[in-house]
Tab-separated table of C-alpha atoms in Angstrom:
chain	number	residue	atom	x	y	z
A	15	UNK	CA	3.586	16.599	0.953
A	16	UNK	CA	4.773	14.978	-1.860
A	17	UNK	CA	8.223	16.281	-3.954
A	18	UNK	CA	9.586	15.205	-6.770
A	19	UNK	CA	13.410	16.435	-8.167
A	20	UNK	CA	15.282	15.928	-10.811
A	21	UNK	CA	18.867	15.766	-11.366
A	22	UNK	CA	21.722	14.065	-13.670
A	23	UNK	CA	20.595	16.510	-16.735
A	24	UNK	CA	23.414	17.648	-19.106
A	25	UNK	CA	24.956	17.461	-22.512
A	26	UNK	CA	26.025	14.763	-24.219
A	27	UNK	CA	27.253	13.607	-27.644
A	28	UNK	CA	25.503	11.040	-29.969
A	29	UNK	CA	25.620	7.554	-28.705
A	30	UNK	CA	27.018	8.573	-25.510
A	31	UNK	CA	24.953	7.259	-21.765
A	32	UNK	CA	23.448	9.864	-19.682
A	33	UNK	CA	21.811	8.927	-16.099
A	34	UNK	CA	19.260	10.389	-14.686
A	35	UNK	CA	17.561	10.174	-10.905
A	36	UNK	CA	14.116	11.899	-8.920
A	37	UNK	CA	14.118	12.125	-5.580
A	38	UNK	CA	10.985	11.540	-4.164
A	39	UNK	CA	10.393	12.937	-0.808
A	40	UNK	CA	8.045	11.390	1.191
A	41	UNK	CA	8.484	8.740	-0.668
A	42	UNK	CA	6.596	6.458	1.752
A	43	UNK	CA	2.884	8.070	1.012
A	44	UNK	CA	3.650	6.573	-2.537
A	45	UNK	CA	3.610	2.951	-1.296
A	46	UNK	CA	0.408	1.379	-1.902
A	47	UNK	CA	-0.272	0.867	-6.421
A	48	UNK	CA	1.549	3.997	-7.818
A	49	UNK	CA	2.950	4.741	-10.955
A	50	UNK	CA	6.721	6.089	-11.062
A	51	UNK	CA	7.145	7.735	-14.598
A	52	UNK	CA	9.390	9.676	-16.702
A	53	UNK	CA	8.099	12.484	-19.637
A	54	UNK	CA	9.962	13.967	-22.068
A	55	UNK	CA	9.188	17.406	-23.624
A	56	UNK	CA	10.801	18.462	-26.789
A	57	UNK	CA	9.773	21.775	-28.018
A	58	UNK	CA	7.493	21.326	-30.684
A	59	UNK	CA	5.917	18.344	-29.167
A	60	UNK	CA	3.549	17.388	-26.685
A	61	UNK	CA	5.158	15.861	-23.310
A	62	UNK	CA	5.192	12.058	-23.766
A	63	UNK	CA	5.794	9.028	-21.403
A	64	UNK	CA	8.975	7.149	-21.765
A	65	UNK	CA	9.168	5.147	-19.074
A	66	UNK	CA	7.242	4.112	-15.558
A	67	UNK	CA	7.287	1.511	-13.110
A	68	UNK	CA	4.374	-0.132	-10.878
A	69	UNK	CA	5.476	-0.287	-7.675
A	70	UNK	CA	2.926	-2.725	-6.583
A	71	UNK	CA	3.187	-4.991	-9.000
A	72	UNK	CA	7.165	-3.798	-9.988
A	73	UNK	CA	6.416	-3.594	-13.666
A	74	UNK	CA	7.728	-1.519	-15.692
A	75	UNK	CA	6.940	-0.005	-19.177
A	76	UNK	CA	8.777	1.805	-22.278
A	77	UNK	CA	7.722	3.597	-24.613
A	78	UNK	CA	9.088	2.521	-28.286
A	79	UNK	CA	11.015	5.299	-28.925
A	80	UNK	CA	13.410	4.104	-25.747
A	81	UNK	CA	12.873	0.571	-25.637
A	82	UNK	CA	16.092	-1.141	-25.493
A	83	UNK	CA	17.798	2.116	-24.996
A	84	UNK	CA	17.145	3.277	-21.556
A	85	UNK	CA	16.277	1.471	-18.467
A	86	UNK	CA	14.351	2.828	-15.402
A	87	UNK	CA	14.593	1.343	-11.798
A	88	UNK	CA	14.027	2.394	-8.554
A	89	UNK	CA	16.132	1.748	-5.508
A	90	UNK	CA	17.135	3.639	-1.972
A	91	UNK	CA	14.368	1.649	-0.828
A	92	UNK	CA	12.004	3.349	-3.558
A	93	UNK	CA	13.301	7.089	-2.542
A	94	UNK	CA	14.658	7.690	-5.887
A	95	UNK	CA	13.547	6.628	-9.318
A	96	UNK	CA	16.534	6.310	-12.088
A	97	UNK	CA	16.309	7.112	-15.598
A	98	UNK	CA	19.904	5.175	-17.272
A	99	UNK	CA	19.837	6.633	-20.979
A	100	UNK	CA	22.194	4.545	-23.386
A	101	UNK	CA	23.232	5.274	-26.805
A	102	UNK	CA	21.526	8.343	-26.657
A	103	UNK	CA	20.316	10.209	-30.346
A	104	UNK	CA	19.428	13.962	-30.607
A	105	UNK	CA	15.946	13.155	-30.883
A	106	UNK	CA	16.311	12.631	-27.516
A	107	UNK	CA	16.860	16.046	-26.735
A	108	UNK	CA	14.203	17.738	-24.523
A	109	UNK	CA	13.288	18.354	-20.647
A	110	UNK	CA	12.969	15.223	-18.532
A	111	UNK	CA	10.222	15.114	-15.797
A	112	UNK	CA	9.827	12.490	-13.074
A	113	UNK	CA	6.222	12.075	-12.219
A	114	UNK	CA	4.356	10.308	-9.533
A	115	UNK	CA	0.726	8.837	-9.856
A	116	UNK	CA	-1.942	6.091	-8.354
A	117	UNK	CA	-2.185	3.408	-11.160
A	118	UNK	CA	-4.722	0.563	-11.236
A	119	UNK	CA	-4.425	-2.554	-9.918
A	120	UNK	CA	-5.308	-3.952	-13.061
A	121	UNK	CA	-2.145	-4.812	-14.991
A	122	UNK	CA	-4.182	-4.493	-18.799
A	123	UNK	CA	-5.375	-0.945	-17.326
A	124	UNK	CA	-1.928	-0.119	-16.389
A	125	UNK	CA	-0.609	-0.956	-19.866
A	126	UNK	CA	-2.660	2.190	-21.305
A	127	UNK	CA	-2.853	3.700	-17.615
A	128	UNK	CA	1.038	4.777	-17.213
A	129	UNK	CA	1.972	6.822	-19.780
A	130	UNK	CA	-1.276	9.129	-19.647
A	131	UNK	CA	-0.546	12.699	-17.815
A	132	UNK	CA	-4.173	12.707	-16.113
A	133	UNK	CA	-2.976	10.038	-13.602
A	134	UNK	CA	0.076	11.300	-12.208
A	135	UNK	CA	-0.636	13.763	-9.493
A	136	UNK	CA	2.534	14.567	-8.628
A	137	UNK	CA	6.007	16.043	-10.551
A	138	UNK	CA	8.780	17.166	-10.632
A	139	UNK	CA	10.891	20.349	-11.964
A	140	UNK	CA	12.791	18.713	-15.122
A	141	UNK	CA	16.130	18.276	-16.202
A	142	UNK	CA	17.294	19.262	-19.493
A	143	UNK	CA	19.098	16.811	-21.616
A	144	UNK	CA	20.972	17.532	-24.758
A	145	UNK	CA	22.094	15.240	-26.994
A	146	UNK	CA	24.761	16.798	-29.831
A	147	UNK	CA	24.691	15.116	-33.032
């Protein structure tokens, strides 16, 4: 079975980096067109994509809110997806999920496809992540 863990949470000051990784355990059954995605959940706020990768296709995908911020790769031979968090704000403040999830093959589906909960079938515990002002 699939599992998904977290680690690299902590707190940080304004404008400081943070990294983040997921484990993913049985990494291999995740080979074949899956989505590799990170949430964040602030309270107050519904849990929202940030960023994902295709594996098949190795895209990747940002939400706005990150987008020239933080940068998400995989590596260890796709065993653990990263999460590296620059100039962080306190509006990044919330709990940090890794997620795992079959995405289309379609690259214009995937566009919509990746940051939408319903796909990803698989996740991990969180990490918290403060960000002090």
């Amino acid at each position: 079975q699939v599992h998904l863990v977290e680690y690299g949470g902590g707190a940080v000051q304004a404008g400081e980096s943070l990294g983040l990784s997921c484990r993913i355990d049985e990494y291999t059954y995740l080979y074949n067109g899956y989505c590799m995605g990170w949430f964040r959940q602030t309270s107050g706020k519904e849990r929202q994509g940030i960023a994902a990768i295709y594996h098949g296709g190795v895209n990747s995908y940002y939400d706005d809110s990150v987008k020239g911020r933080f940068t998400v790769s995989l590596g260890d031979g796709r065993s653990t997806l990263y999460l590296q968090m620059n100039r962080l704000k306190p509006e990044d403040t919330g709990m940090y999920y890794c997620a795992a999830g079959k995405c289309s093959g379609n690259s214009i589906a995937r566009q919509r496809q990746w940051r939408q909960e319903e796909i990803y079938t698989y996740w991990g515990q969180g990490t918290q992540v403060t960000v002090g002002s």
